[in-house]
Amino acid sequence: MTKNYLFTSESVTEGHPDKMADQISDAILDYIIERDPTARVACETMLSNGYCIIGGEIKTQTYAPLAEIAREVIREIGYTDASFGFDYRSAGVLNGVGEQSPDIAQGVDHSDGELGAGDQGMMFGYACDETPELMPMAIILAHKLAERLSIVRKNGTLPYLRPDGKTQVTLEYDGDKIKRVHTIIISSQHSAEVPMDILKDGIVEDVIKPIIPKDLLDKDTIIHINPTGRFVIGGPAGDTGLTGRKIIVDTYGGASPHGGGAFSGKDPTKVDRSASYMARYIAKNLVASGVCKKATIQISYAIGISEPVSVMVNTHNTSSIQEELIEECVKKVFPLTPSGIIKELDLLRPIYKKTASYGHFGRALDEFSWEKIDKVDKIKVFLKQL
């Protein structure tokens, strides 16, 4: 018997205060890593009404103009007028950064040149065959709606929109098959003058219809646009923003477990980030190879130790191959030490600000090396030999 159920994922725009914080932290990381690839960066940002605080631990040989970097990110997002609730020119920027603890550093930098894991923890990766991106459809649609909100704001199609916004998509399933879009929720910050009927019509015509496939919409699809009726006060004026507070938005929209560690602001010696990218790379290549239709990968580490403590593959009963054999394949085909991951995925590059809005996974950008499916042949050869 198949089961009908609903599943929901959400996304937020680049002007959401939490995402602003992520982008500032990653822009600082990009600036530093481009000039000093050996730097150790764990940068946190907080935004609130009229100010931005940058904290964390950074060890580097280069100088980074943190306030200037933060202001430029805020300007690019679109907070360029005090009437929007935040202005990149007048916001106060405070620097509370310290240096990485030597106790941590001695565990990460080994005398033999190998890197130990920057912390203990477990990281997850996921892939499924619901979409061409091998991602869950709900989070893909939510991201595309959020990105579309920013596009039509910036290009002037809907000039009354402001930077802050959230999207949410609920899908109806019949077993493993997506039947339809059940509900769409979009909340977008807007000017005080725009009539609500104009805003709602504009979002339906220029945001929802260009993104949601027609065959998934029907007369019963529920659409809520700014359900409170007003969203003028937004951004850091309406809600405090913190780095790392949108980790489910960043990953799989709730379709996969999450180890709890955030990504943004962390250099790739931090396995919270790099091992999560590797786990996605593994999962995506397994699904692309036809080994399974769905894969969840867990990798865990101990601080200061290079090799993972554990590796787990769960194919959710979508593979005819024993999971123990797939795990053996993963350990053979994919490097799992921090230095191996960094080298394999070429992570010592200034690529991170792009990851900090609209998801770290499922986007076909050249910088996102973990989205490549270049291990398919190796997986097939290895499993054929067993």
CSV table of C-alpha atoms in Angstrom, one decimal:
chain,number,residue,atom,x,y,z
A,1,MET,CA,0.0,0.0,0.0
A,2,THR,CA,1.4,3.4,-0.9
A,3,LYS,CA,1.2,6.3,1.5
A,4,ASN,CA,0.0,9.8,0.6
A,5,TYR,CA,1.7,12.5,2.6
A,6,LEU,CA,2.8,16.1,2.5
A,7,PHE,CA,6.4,17.4,2.8
A,8,THR,CA,7.5,21.0,3.2
A,9,SER,CA,10.8,22.9,2.7
A,10,GLU,CA,11.6,26.6,3.1
A,11,SER,CA,14.2,29.0,1.8
A,12,VAL,CA,15.0,32.7,2.4
A,13,THR,CA,16.3,35.5,0.2
A,14,GLU,CA,19.8,36.9,0.3
A,15,GLY,CA,18.3,39.9,2.2
A,16,HIS,CA,17.1,37.8,5.2
A,17,PRO,CA,19.1,38.9,8.2
A,18,ASP,CA,20.5,35.4,8.9
A,19,LYS,CA,21.6,35.0,5.3
A,20,MET,CA,23.1,38.5,5.4
A,21,ALA,CA,25.2,37.3,8.3
A,22,ASP,CA,26.2,34.1,6.4
A,23,GLN,CA,27.3,36.1,3.4
A,24,ILE,CA,29.4,38.6,5.4
A,25,SER,CA,31.1,35.7,7.2
A,26,ASP,CA,31.8,33.9,3.9
A,27,ALA,CA,32.9,37.1,2.1
A,28,ILE,CA,35.5,37.6,4.9
A,29,LEU,CA,36.6,34.0,4.4
A,30,ASP,CA,36.9,34.5,0.6
A,31,TYR,CA,39.0,37.7,1.1
A,32,ILE,CA,41.4,36.0,3.5
A,33,ILE,CA,41.7,32.6,1.8
A,34,GLU,CA,42.4,34.2,-1.6
A,35,ARG,CA,45.5,36.0,-0.1
A,36,ASP,CA,46.5,33.4,2.5
A,37,PRO,CA,45.3,29.8,1.8
A,38,THR,CA,46.9,28.6,5.1
A,39,ALA,CA,44.7,30.9,7.1
A,40,ARG,CA,42.4,29.5,9.8
A,41,VAL,CA,39.0,31.2,9.8
A,42,ALA,CA,35.9,30.7,12.0
A,43,CYS,CA,34.0,34.0,11.4
A,44,GLU,CA,30.7,34.8,13.0
A,45,THR,CA,28.4,37.8,12.2
A,46,MET,CA,25.5,39.3,14.0
A,47,LEU,CA,23.2,41.9,12.6
A,48,SER,CA,20.5,43.9,14.4
A,49,ASN,CA,18.9,47.3,14.3
A,50,GLY,CA,21.5,49.6,12.8
A,51,TYR,CA,24.7,47.6,13.5
A,52,CYS,CA,26.8,44.6,12.6
A,53,ILE,CA,29.1,42.7,14.9
A,54,ILE,CA,31.9,40.5,13.5
A,55,GLY,CA,33.4,37.9,15.9
A,56,GLY,CA,35.1,34.5,15.9
A,57,GLU,CA,38.7,33.3,15.6
A,58,ILE,CA,41.0,34.1,12.7
A,59,LYS,CA,44.7,33.3,12.2
A,60,THR,CA,46.2,34.8,9.1
A,61,GLN,CA,49.3,36.5,7.7
A,62,THR,CA,47.1,39.0,5.7
A,63,TYR,CA,45.1,42.0,6.7
A,64,ALA,CA,41.4,41.9,6.1
A,65,PRO,CA,39.4,45.2,6.2
A,66,LEU,CA,36.4,43.6,7.9
A,67,ALA,CA,34.2,46.6,8.1
A,68,GLU,CA,34.6,47.4,4.4
A,69,ILE,CA,33.9,43.8,3.4
A,70,ALA,CA,30.7,43.8,5.5
A,71,ARG,CA,29.5,47.1,4.1
A,72,GLU,CA,30.1,45.9,0.5
A,73,VAL,CA,28.1,42.7,1.1
A,74,ILE,CA,25.2,44.7,2.6
A,75,ARG,CA,25.3,47.1,-0.4
A,76,GLU,CA,25.3,44.3,-2.9
A,77,ILE,CA,22.3,42.7,-1.2
A,78,GLY,CA,20.3,46.0,-1.6
A,79,TYR,CA,20.2,47.7,1.8
A,80,THR,CA,21.1,51.0,0.3
A,81,ASP,CA,18.4,53.3,1.8
A,82,ALA,CA,17.5,53.9,5.4
A,83,SER,CA,13.8,53.5,4.6
A,84,PHE,CA,14.5,49.8,4.0
A,85,GLY,CA,15.4,49.5,7.7
A,86,PHE,CA,19.2,49.2,7.2
A,87,ASP,CA,21.7,51.1,5.2
A,88,TYR,CA,25.3,49.9,4.4
A,89,ARG,CA,26.7,53.5,4.8
A,90,SER,CA,25.3,54.3,8.3
A,91,ALA,CA,25.3,50.9,10.0
A,92,GLY,CA,27.8,50.5,12.7
A,93,VAL,CA,30.3,47.7,12.2
A,94,LEU,CA,32.1,46.3,15.3
A,95,ASN,CA,35.1,44.0,15.2
A,96,GLY,CA,35.3,41.5,17.9
A,97,VAL,CA,37.6,38.9,16.2
A,98,GLY,CA,40.2,37.0,18.1
A,99,GLU,CA,42.8,34.4,17.2
A,100,GLN,CA,42.4,30.6,16.9
A,101,SER,CA,43.1,28.8,20.1
A,102,PRO,CA,46.6,27.2,20.1
A,103,ASP,CA,45.0,24.1,21.7
A,104,ILE,CA,42.9,23.6,18.5
A,105,ALA,CA,45.7,24.6,16.2
A,106,GLN,CA,48.0,21.8,17.5
A,107,GLY,CA,45.4,19.2,16.7
A,108,VAL,CA,44.8,20.5,13.2
A,109,ASP,CA,48.3,21.0,12.0
A,110,HIS,CA,50.3,17.8,12.2
A,111,SER,CA,54.1,17.7,11.9
A,112,ASP,CA,53.8,15.3,9.0
A,113,GLY,CA,51.9,17.8,6.9
A,114,GLU,CA,48.6,16.0,7.4
A,115,LEU,CA,45.6,17.9,8.8
A,116,GLY,CA,43.6,16.7,11.7
A,117,ALA,CA,39.9,17.3,11.9
A,118,GLY,CA,39.2,20.8,13.2
A,119,ASP,CA,36.5,19.5,15.5
A,120,GLN,CA,34.6,16.4,16.4
A,121,GLY,CA,31.1,15.8,14.9
A,122,MET,CA,29.0,14.1,12.3
A,123,MET,CA,28.3,15.3,8.9
A,124,PHE,CA,25.6,14.3,6.4
A,125,GLY,CA,25.2,14.3,2.7
A,126,TYR,CA,22.1,13.4,0.6
A,127,ALA,CA,21.0,12.9,-3.0
A,128,CYS,CA,17.8,11.6,-4.6
A,129,ASP,CA,16.5,11.3,-8.2
A,130,GLU,CA,13.5,13.6,-7.7
A,131,THR,CA,15.1,16.4,-9.8
A,132,PRO,CA,17.8,16.8,-12.4
A,133,GLU,CA,19.9,18.3,-9.6
A,134,LEU,CA,19.5,15.1,-7.7
A,135,MET,CA,18.0,17.1,-4.8
A,136,PRO,CA,14.6,17.0,-3.1
A,137,MET,CA,12.2,19.0,-5.2
A,138,ALA,CA,10.7,21.0,-2.3
A,139,ILE,CA,13.9,22.7,-1.4
A,140,ILE,CA,14.9,23.2,-5.0
A,141,LEU,CA,11.6,25.0,-5.7
A,142,ALA,CA,11.8,27.0,-2.5
A,143,HIS,CA,15.3,28.2,-3.4
A,144,LYS,CA,14.3,29.1,-6.9
A,145,LEU,CA,11.3,31.1,-5.7
A,146,ALA,CA,13.6,33.0,-3.2
A,147,GLU,CA,16.2,33.7,-5.8
A,148,ARG,CA,13.4,34.9,-8.2
A,149,LEU,CA,12.2,37.4,-5.6
A,150,SER,CA,15.7,38.9,-5.6
A,151,ILE,CA,15.9,38.9,-9.4
A,152,VAL,CA,12.6,40.7,-10.0
A,153,ARG,CA,13.5,43.2,-7.2
A,154,LYS,CA,16.9,44.0,-8.6
A,155,ASN,CA,15.9,44.2,-12.3
A,156,GLY,CA,13.0,46.5,-11.6
A,157,THR,CA,10.2,44.1,-12.6
A,158,LEU,CA,8.7,44.4,-9.1
A,159,PRO,CA,10.3,47.6,-7.8
A,160,TYR,CA,8.2,47.7,-4.6
A,161,LEU,CA,9.9,44.6,-3.2
A,162,ARG,CA,12.6,45.0,-0.6
A,163,PRO,CA,15.5,42.6,0.2
A,164,ASP,CA,14.1,40.5,3.0
A,165,GLY,CA,11.9,37.5,2.2
A,166,LYS,CA,11.0,33.9,2.8
A,167,THR,CA,9.5,31.1,0.6
A,168,GLN,CA,8.0,27.7,1.5
A,169,VAL,CA,6.8,24.9,-0.7
A,170,THR,CA,4.6,21.9,0.3
A,171,LEU,CA,4.5,18.9,-2.0
A,172,GLU,CA,1.9,16.1,-2.0
A,173,TYR,CA,3.3,12.6,-2.5
A,174,ASP,CA,1.8,9.4,-3.5
A,175,GLY,CA,4.3,6.9,-2.2
A,176,ASP,CA,7.6,8.0,-3.7
A,177,LYS,CA,5.9,10.0,-6.5
A,178,ILE,CA,5.3,13.7,-6.4
A,179,LYS,CA,1.6,14.4,-7.3
A,180,ARG,CA,1.3,18.1,-7.0
A,181,VAL,CA,2.3,21.3,-5.2
A,182,HIS,CA,-0.1,21.5,-2.3
A,183,THR,CA,0.9,24.9,-0.8
A,184,ILE,CA,3.1,27.8,-1.7
A,185,ILE,CA,3.9,30.5,0.9
A,186,ILE,CA,5.8,33.7,0.0
A,187,SER,CA,6.5,36.6,2.4
A,188,SER,CA,8.4,39.5,0.9
A,189,GLN,CA,9.4,42.8,2.4
A,190,HIS,CA,7.8,45.7,0.5
A,191,SER,CA,7.5,49.4,0.3
A,192,ALA,CA,4.8,51.0,2.5
A,193,GLU,CA,3.0,52.5,-0.5
A,194,VAL,CA,2.3,49.4,-2.6
A,195,PRO,CA,-1.3,48.1,-2.5
A,196,MET,CA,-1.5,44.5,-1.3
A,197,ASP,CA,-3.5,43.3,-4.4
A,198,ILE,CA,-0.7,44.7,-6.7
A,199,LEU,CA,2.0,43.0,-4.7
A,200,LYS,CA,0.1,39.6,-4.7
A,201,ASP,CA,-0.6,39.7,-8.4
A,202,GLY,CA,3.0,40.7,-9.2
A,203,ILE,CA,4.4,37.8,-7.1
A,204,VAL,CA,2.0,35.3,-8.6
A,205,GLU,CA,2.7,36.4,-12.2
A,206,ASP,CA,6.4,37.2,-12.0
A,207,VAL,CA,7.7,34.9,-9.3
A,208,ILE,CA,5.5,31.8,-8.9
A,209,LYS,CA,4.4,31.1,-12.5
A,210,PRO,CA,7.9,31.3,-14.0
A,211,ILE,CA,9.3,28.9,-11.4
A,212,ILE,CA,6.7,26.3,-10.5
A,213,PRO,CA,6.0,23.6,-13.2
A,214,LYS,CA,2.5,24.0,-14.6
A,215,ASP,CA,1.8,20.3,-14.3
A,216,LEU,CA,2.3,20.5,-10.5
A,217,LEU,CA,-0.2,23.4,-10.0
A,218,ASP,CA,-3.9,22.8,-10.0
A,219,LYS,CA,-7.1,24.6,-8.8
A,220,ASP,CA,-6.6,23.3,-5.3
A,221,THR,CA,-3.1,24.6,-4.9
A,222,ILE,CA,-3.1,26.9,-1.9
A,223,ILE,CA,-1.1,30.2,-2.3
A,224,HIS,CA,-0.4,32.5,0.7
A,225,ILE,CA,1.4,35.7,-0.1
A,226,ASN,CA,2.3,37.9,2.9
A,227,PRO,CA,-0.3,36.2,5.0
A,228,THR,CA,0.1,38.8,7.8
A,229,GLY,CA,-1.0,41.5,5.4
A,230,ARG,CA,2.0,43.7,5.8
A,231,PHE,CA,5.8,43.3,5.7
A,232,VAL,CA,7.4,46.7,5.6
A,233,ILE,CA,9.8,46.4,8.5
A,234,GLY,CA,12.3,43.7,7.5
A,235,GLY,CA,16.0,42.8,7.5
A,236,PRO,CA,18.0,43.5,10.6
A,237,ALA,CA,15.5,46.1,11.7
A,238,GLY,CA,12.8,43.5,12.1
A,239,ASP,CA,14.8,40.4,13.2
A,240,THR,CA,18.4,39.8,14.4
A,241,GLY,CA,20.6,37.9,12.0
A,242,LEU,CA,23.2,35.3,13.0
A,243,THR,CA,25.7,33.2,11.0
A,244,GLY,CA,24.7,29.6,10.9
A,245,ARG,CA,21.0,29.8,11.8
A,246,LYS,CA,19.7,28.6,8.5
A,247,ILE,CA,21.4,25.2,8.3
A,248,ILE,CA,18.4,23.3,7.0
A,249,VAL,CA,17.8,25.9,4.3
A,250,ASP,CA,21.5,25.5,3.5
A,251,THR,CA,21.3,21.8,3.0
A,252,TYR,CA,18.3,19.6,2.0
A,253,GLY,CA,15.2,21.3,3.4
A,254,GLY,CA,14.7,18.7,6.1
A,255,ALA,CA,14.8,15.7,3.8
A,256,SER,CA,18.0,14.5,5.3
A,257,PRO,CA,19.4,14.5,8.9
A,258,HIS,CA,21.8,17.3,9.8
A,259,GLY,CA,24.8,16.9,12.1
A,260,GLY,CA,24.2,20.4,13.6
A,261,GLY,CA,27.3,22.2,12.4
A,262,ALA,CA,27.0,25.4,10.3
A,263,PHE,CA,29.0,26.0,7.2
A,264,SER,CA,29.5,29.8,6.6
A,265,GLY,CA,32.5,31.6,7.9
A,266,LYS,CA,34.5,28.4,8.3
A,267,ASP,CA,37.7,27.5,6.3
A,268,PRO,CA,37.8,23.9,4.9
A,269,THR,CA,39.9,22.5,7.7
A,270,LYS,CA,36.6,22.6,9.6
A,271,VAL,CA,35.0,19.3,8.7
A,272,ASP,CA,31.6,20.8,9.6
A,273,ARG,CA,31.9,22.3,6.1
A,274,SER,CA,34.3,20.3,4.0
A,275,ALA,CA,33.1,16.8,5.1
A,276,SER,CA,29.5,17.9,4.5
A,277,TYR,CA,30.5,18.9,0.9
A,278,MET,CA,32.3,15.5,0.5
A,279,ALA,CA,29.2,13.7,1.8
A,280,ARG,CA,27.0,15.4,-0.8
A,281,TYR,CA,29.6,14.6,-3.5
A,282,ILE,CA,29.5,10.9,-2.5
A,283,ALA,CA,25.7,10.8,-2.3
A,284,LYS,CA,25.3,12.5,-5.6
A,285,ASN,CA,27.7,10.3,-7.4
A,286,LEU,CA,26.1,7.1,-6.0
A,287,VAL,CA,22.7,8.2,-7.2
A,288,ALA,CA,24.1,9.3,-10.6
A,289,SER,CA,25.8,6.0,-11.1
A,290,GLY,CA,22.5,4.1,-10.7
A,291,VAL,CA,23.6,2.3,-7.6
A,292,CYS,CA,20.5,3.7,-5.8
A,293,LYS,CA,17.7,6.2,-6.2
A,294,LYS,CA,18.3,7.8,-2.8
A,295,ALA,CA,21.4,8.0,-0.6
A,296,THR,CA,22.2,9.4,2.9
A,297,ILE,CA,25.8,9.5,3.9
A,298,GLN,CA,27.1,10.1,7.4
A,299,ILE,CA,30.8,10.7,8.1
A,300,SER,CA,32.1,11.4,11.7
A,301,TYR,CA,35.4,12.7,13.0
A,302,ALA,CA,37.3,13.2,16.3
A,303,ILE,CA,39.2,16.5,16.7
A,304,GLY,CA,42.8,16.3,15.7
A,305,ILE,CA,42.4,12.9,14.0
A,306,SER,CA,42.7,12.7,10.2
A,307,GLU,CA,40.8,9.5,9.4
A,308,PRO,CA,37.0,9.5,10.0
A,309,VAL,CA,35.7,7.6,13.0
A,310,SER,CA,32.8,6.2,11.0
A,311,VAL,CA,31.3,6.1,7.5
A,312,MET,CA,27.7,5.1,6.9
A,313,VAL,CA,25.7,4.7,3.7
A,314,ASN,CA,21.9,4.4,3.8
A,315,THR,CA,20.2,3.8,0.4
A,316,HIS,CA,16.7,3.7,1.9
A,317,ASN,CA,15.9,0.3,0.3
A,318,THR,CA,16.5,1.7,-3.2
A,319,SER,CA,19.6,-0.4,-4.1
A,320,SER,CA,20.1,-4.1,-4.8
A,321,ILE,CA,23.7,-3.9,-3.6
A,322,GLN,CA,24.5,-4.5,0.0
A,323,GLU,CA,25.2,-1.2,1.9
A,324,GLU,CA,28.4,-2.7,3.4
A,325,LEU,CA,29.8,-3.1,-0.1
A,326,ILE,CA,28.8,0.4,-1.0
A,327,GLU,CA,30.5,1.7,2.1
A,328,GLU,CA,33.7,-0.2,1.1
A,329,CYS,CA,33.4,1.4,-2.3
A,330,VAL,CA,33.1,4.9,-0.8
A,331,LYS,CA,36.2,4.4,1.3
A,332,LYS,CA,38.1,3.3,-1.7
A,333,VAL,CA,37.0,5.9,-4.3
A,334,PHE,CA,36.6,9.0,-2.1
A,335,PRO,CA,39.3,10.6,0.1
A,336,LEU,CA,37.9,11.2,3.5
A,337,THR,CA,40.7,12.9,5.5
A,338,PRO,CA,40.5,16.7,5.8
A,339,SER,CA,43.5,17.3,3.5
A,340,GLY,CA,42.3,14.7,1.0
A,341,ILE,CA,38.9,16.4,0.9
A,342,ILE,CA,40.4,19.8,0.5
A,343,LYS,CA,42.6,18.6,-2.4
A,344,GLU,CA,39.9,16.5,-4.1
A,345,LEU,CA,37.3,19.3,-4.1
A,346,ASP,CA,39.9,22.2,-4.5
A,347,LEU,CA,38.5,24.0,-1.5
A,348,LEU,CA,41.3,26.5,-0.9
A,349,ARG,CA,39.6,29.0,-3.3
A,350,PRO,CA,37.5,32.2,-2.7
A,351,ILE,CA,34.3,30.4,-3.6
A,352,TYR,CA,32.3,30.6,-0.4
A,353,LYS,CA,30.2,33.8,-0.6
A,354,LYS,CA,28.3,32.2,-3.5
A,355,THR,CA,27.3,29.3,-1.3
A,356,ALA,CA,25.8,31.5,1.4
A,357,SER,CA,22.5,32.2,-0.3
A,358,TYR,CA,20.1,29.8,-2.2
A,359,GLY,CA,21.7,26.6,-0.9
A,360,HIS,CA,25.1,25.0,-0.8
A,361,PHE,CA,23.9,22.0,-2.8
A,362,GLY,CA,22.0,21.4,-6.1
A,363,ARG,CA,23.4,24.4,-8.0
A,364,ALA,CA,25.4,23.9,-11.2
A,365,LEU,CA,28.1,26.5,-10.6
A,366,ASP,CA,31.7,26.0,-11.7
A,367,GLU,CA,32.9,26.8,-8.1
A,368,PHE,CA,30.7,24.0,-6.6
A,369,SER,CA,33.1,21.1,-7.2
A,370,TRP,CA,31.1,18.8,-4.9
A,371,GLU,CA,28.3,18.9,-7.4
A,372,LYS,CA,30.3,17.1,-10.1
A,373,ILE,CA,29.4,13.5,-11.0
A,374,ASP,CA,32.9,12.5,-12.1
A,375,LYS,CA,33.2,9.4,-9.9
A,376,VAL,CA,30.4,7.5,-11.6
A,377,ASP,CA,32.7,5.3,-13.7
A,378,LYS,CA,35.0,4.5,-10.7
A,379,ILE,CA,32.0,3.5,-8.6
A,380,LYS,CA,30.7,1.2,-11.4
A,381,VAL,CA,34.1,-0.4,-11.9
A,382,PHE,CA,34.7,-1.0,-8.2
A,383,LEU,CA,31.3,-2.5,-7.5
A,384,LYS,CA,31.5,-4.7,-10.7
A,385,GLN,CA,34.8,-6.2,-9.3
A,386,LEU,CA,33.1,-7.4,-6.1
